[in-house]
Short mmCIF file of C-alpha atoms and ligand atoms in Angstrom, two decimals:
data_model
loop_
_atom_site.label_atom_id
_atom_site.label_comp_id
_atom_site.label_asym_id
_atom_site.label_seq_id
_atom_site.Cartn_x
_atom_site.Cartn_y
_atom_site.Cartn_z
CA MET A 1 0.00 0.00 0.00
CA THR A 2 1.22 3.41 -0.79
CA GLU A 3 0.71 6.29 1.69
CA THR A 4 -1.25 9.15 0.32
CA THR A 5 -0.18 12.67 1.19
CA PRO A 6 -3.13 14.91 2.17
CA PRO A 7 -3.80 17.59 -0.35
CA ALA A 8 -2.25 20.98 0.34
CA GLU A 9 -5.69 22.47 1.19
CA GLU A 10 -6.24 19.85 3.89
CA GLN A 11 -2.77 20.50 5.30
CA SER A 12 -3.42 24.20 5.62
CA ALA A 13 -6.87 23.47 7.18
CA LEU A 14 -5.12 21.40 9.83
CA THR A 15 -2.68 24.20 10.49
CA ARG A 16 -5.50 26.72 10.82
CA ARG A 17 -7.27 24.46 13.33
CA GLU A 18 -4.07 24.11 15.34
CA LEU A 19 -3.52 27.83 15.23
CA LEU A 20 -7.06 28.43 16.48
CA ASN A 21 -6.49 25.94 19.29
CA TYR A 22 -3.27 27.69 20.31
CA ALA A 23 -4.94 31.08 20.18
CA TRP A 24 -7.81 29.78 22.33
CA LEU A 25 -5.42 28.28 24.88
CA ALA A 26 -3.40 31.49 24.98
CA SER A 27 -6.54 33.57 25.65
CA LEU A 28 -7.57 31.15 28.38
CA GLY A 29 -4.11 31.50 29.96
CA VAL A 30 -4.30 35.30 29.88
CA LEU A 31 -7.78 35.19 31.41
CA LEU A 32 -6.65 32.87 34.22
CA VAL A 33 -3.63 35.06 34.98
CA ASN A 34 -5.91 38.13 35.16
CA VAL A 35 -8.46 36.42 37.38
CA GLY A 36 -5.68 35.14 39.64
CA GLY A 37 -4.13 38.61 39.84
CA ILE A 38 -7.44 40.25 40.73
CA GLY A 39 -8.12 37.57 43.35
CA PHE A 40 -4.68 38.18 44.82
CA LEU A 41 -5.28 41.94 45.01
CA PHE A 42 -8.64 41.41 46.74
CA SER A 43 -7.05 39.03 49.23
CA MET A 44 -4.58 41.73 50.32
CA PRO A 45 -5.60 43.88 53.32
CA ARG A 46 -7.08 47.11 51.99
CA PHE A 47 -5.55 49.26 54.72
CA LYS A 48 -2.18 49.12 56.38
CA GLN A 49 -1.66 48.82 60.11
CA GLY A 50 -1.87 52.30 61.62
CA GLU A 51 -3.85 53.76 58.71
CA PHE A 52 -7.47 54.81 59.23
CA GLY A 53 -9.64 51.95 58.01
CA GLY A 54 -7.11 49.44 59.30
CA ALA A 55 -5.97 48.21 62.71
CA PHE A 56 -4.39 50.41 65.41
CA SER A 57 -2.34 48.63 68.03
CA LEU A 58 -2.78 49.80 71.62
CA GLY A 59 0.16 47.70 72.75
CA ARG A 60 0.14 45.25 75.64
CA ALA A 61 -2.84 44.99 77.94
CA SER A 62 -0.56 46.05 80.80
CA ASN A 63 -0.16 49.46 79.09
CA LEU A 64 -3.88 50.20 78.83
CA PRO A 65 -5.12 53.28 80.67
CA PRO A 66 -6.68 52.61 84.09
CA VAL A 67 -10.43 52.33 84.59
CA ASP A 68 -12.20 55.72 84.31
CA ALA A 69 -9.04 57.50 83.11
CA PRO A 70 -9.79 60.50 80.86
CA PRO A 71 -10.56 59.25 77.31
CA ALA A 72 -7.40 58.64 75.27
CA ASN A 73 -7.45 60.58 72.02
CA ASN A 74 -6.18 58.75 68.94
CA PRO A 75 -6.20 61.37 66.13
CA LYS A 76 -4.88 59.07 63.40
CA GLY A 77 -7.33 56.32 64.22
CA LYS A 78 -10.12 58.88 64.71
CA PHE A 79 -11.29 57.34 67.96
CA TRP A 80 -11.40 57.95 71.70
CA LEU A 81 -10.51 55.00 73.89
CA THR A 82 -12.35 54.72 77.19
CA ARG A 83 -12.17 52.06 79.86
CA THR A 84 -14.89 51.39 82.39
CA ASP A 85 -15.06 48.50 84.84
CA GLN A 86 -17.07 46.74 82.11
CA GLY A 87 -14.16 46.93 79.69
CA LEU A 88 -12.82 48.86 76.70
CA VAL A 89 -14.69 50.99 74.19
CA ALA A 90 -13.32 52.76 71.09
CA LEU A 91 -15.60 55.64 70.10
CA TYR A 92 -15.57 56.98 66.53
CA LYS A 93 -14.78 60.70 66.79
CA VAL A 94 -17.53 61.82 64.43
CA CYS A 95 -20.81 63.03 65.96
CA THR A 96 -23.82 60.90 65.02
CA HIS A 97 -25.86 64.04 64.27
CA LEU A 98 -24.26 65.83 61.31
CA GLY A 99 -20.67 64.67 61.52
CA CYS A 100 -18.88 67.33 63.58
CA LEU A 101 -15.96 66.35 65.77
CA TYR A 102 -17.09 66.26 69.39
CA ALA A 103 -14.63 66.46 72.30
CA TRP A 104 -14.25 65.32 75.88
CA ARG A 105 -14.98 68.00 78.48
CA ASP A 106 -13.18 67.12 81.65
CA GLN A 107 -15.08 69.57 83.84
CA GLU A 108 -18.50 68.33 82.72
CA GLY A 109 -17.33 64.71 82.56
CA LYS A 110 -18.92 64.04 79.18
CA PHE A 111 -18.42 64.38 75.45
CA ILE A 112 -19.99 67.50 73.94
CA CYS A 113 -20.38 68.35 70.28
CA PRO A 114 -19.60 72.01 69.51
CA CYS A 115 -21.98 72.20 66.53
CA HIS A 116 -25.44 71.64 68.02
CA GLY A 117 -24.67 70.64 71.58
CA SER A 118 -25.29 66.88 71.57
CA GLN A 119 -23.90 65.26 74.71
CA PHE A 120 -22.69 61.74 75.38
CA GLU A 121 -21.50 59.83 78.41
CA TYR A 122 -17.97 58.53 78.92
CA ASP A 123 -18.86 55.29 77.12
CA GLY A 124 -20.59 57.16 74.27
CA THR A 125 -24.17 56.68 75.45
CA TYR A 126 -26.51 59.44 74.25
CA ILE A 127 -27.52 62.00 76.90
CA ARG A 128 -29.22 64.89 75.11
CA GLY A 129 -29.27 67.00 71.93
CA PRO A 130 -30.25 66.41 68.30
CA ALA A 131 -28.01 63.36 67.74
CA PRO A 132 -30.23 60.42 66.76
CA ARG A 133 -28.14 57.78 68.52
CA SER A 134 -25.27 57.10 70.86
CA LEU A 135 -21.73 57.38 69.51
CA ASP A 136 -20.54 54.75 67.06
CA ARG A 137 -17.87 52.29 68.18
CA PHE A 138 -15.08 50.33 66.58
CA VAL A 139 -14.36 46.67 67.16
CA ILE A 140 -11.52 46.08 69.64
CA GLN A 141 -9.55 42.84 69.46
CA VAL A 142 -7.32 40.96 71.88
CA LEU A 143 -4.52 39.10 70.09
CA GLY A 144 -2.55 36.07 71.20
CA PRO A 145 1.22 35.57 70.75
CA ASP A 146 0.80 34.45 67.13
CA GLY A 147 -1.51 37.29 66.25
CA GLN A 148 -4.61 35.11 66.51
CA VAL A 149 -7.78 36.86 67.72
CA LEU A 150 -8.61 35.63 71.23
CA ALA A 151 -11.54 37.95 71.88
CA GLU A 152 -13.24 40.89 70.23
CA THR A 153 -16.07 43.36 70.71
CA ASP A 154 -19.47 41.85 69.94
CA PRO A 155 -20.25 43.47 66.55
CA GLU A 156 -23.99 43.24 67.23
CA THR A 157 -24.15 44.99 70.60
CA GLY A 158 -20.84 46.86 70.71
CA ALA A 159 -20.72 46.07 74.44
CA PRO A 160 -17.44 46.99 76.20
CA LEU A 161 -14.76 44.36 75.70
CA PRO A 162 -13.51 43.02 79.05
CA THR A 163 -9.84 43.85 79.63
CA PRO A 164 -7.74 40.72 79.03
CA ASP A 165 -6.33 38.93 82.08
CA ASP A 166 -3.07 38.26 80.26
CA ALA A 167 -1.01 41.43 80.70
CA ASP A 168 1.08 40.49 77.64
CA ALA A 169 -1.87 40.16 75.27
CA ILE A 170 -1.87 42.73 72.48
CA VAL A 171 -4.94 44.91 72.09
CA GLN A 172 -5.90 46.62 68.85
CA VAL A 173 -8.73 48.70 67.44
CA ASP A 174 -10.05 47.78 64.00
CA THR A 175 -11.19 51.07 62.46
CA GLY A 176 -12.52 49.17 59.46
CA ARG A 177 -15.35 47.72 61.55
CA LYS A 178 -17.74 50.32 62.88
CA ILE A 179 -20.73 49.49 65.08
CA LEU A 180 -23.58 52.00 64.97
CA GLY A 181 -24.57 53.46 68.32
CA LYS A 182 -27.94 52.58 69.84
CA ARG A 183 -30.80 54.79 68.64
CA ARG A 184 -32.08 57.01 71.38
CA GLY A 185 -35.39 55.95 72.95
S1 FES B 1 -23.15 67.63 64.52
FE1 FES B 1 -22.95 67.15 66.61
S2 FES B 1 -24.74 67.92 67.48
FE2 FES B 1 -24.96 68.35 65.40
#
């Protein structure tokens, strides 16, 4: 039997099919690389440590301010840290009325907003004024030695987070997780 050589037309058809296959595979590869790259970007933390929207370390639990100390102002993190015998609270510095920056008044022993006079207790609870709710809070986390989260503020209630017993535990405020204050009654 003699082998027959495919006609030139058939040969070029085969080549075209191969070319199409290669082109298709190449496009698939490019698509996968793009999807992988986008996934990688989304898996990266959006904010750096110490940048508003990210986490702010308060250091070791042993360095926390004592119970009922004047609120600690954190301008970069835009929060006030207060500590009652119930635990720690990080209050977002923006008034829940129209967004002015309220401040702690030592003499009155409360937070007062300079714009329309809303007042809030040491833990951010609404007292009086046009603000529709208590002050908003950020989630506070207690971290273990490997950076694992051992405890954090309940994101539903925003209740004060008990101070950790372990004096070496690291405490941080996550300014990317805001909890709306309770609406006034
Ligand atoms: S913005 Fe604070 S009371 Fe109006």
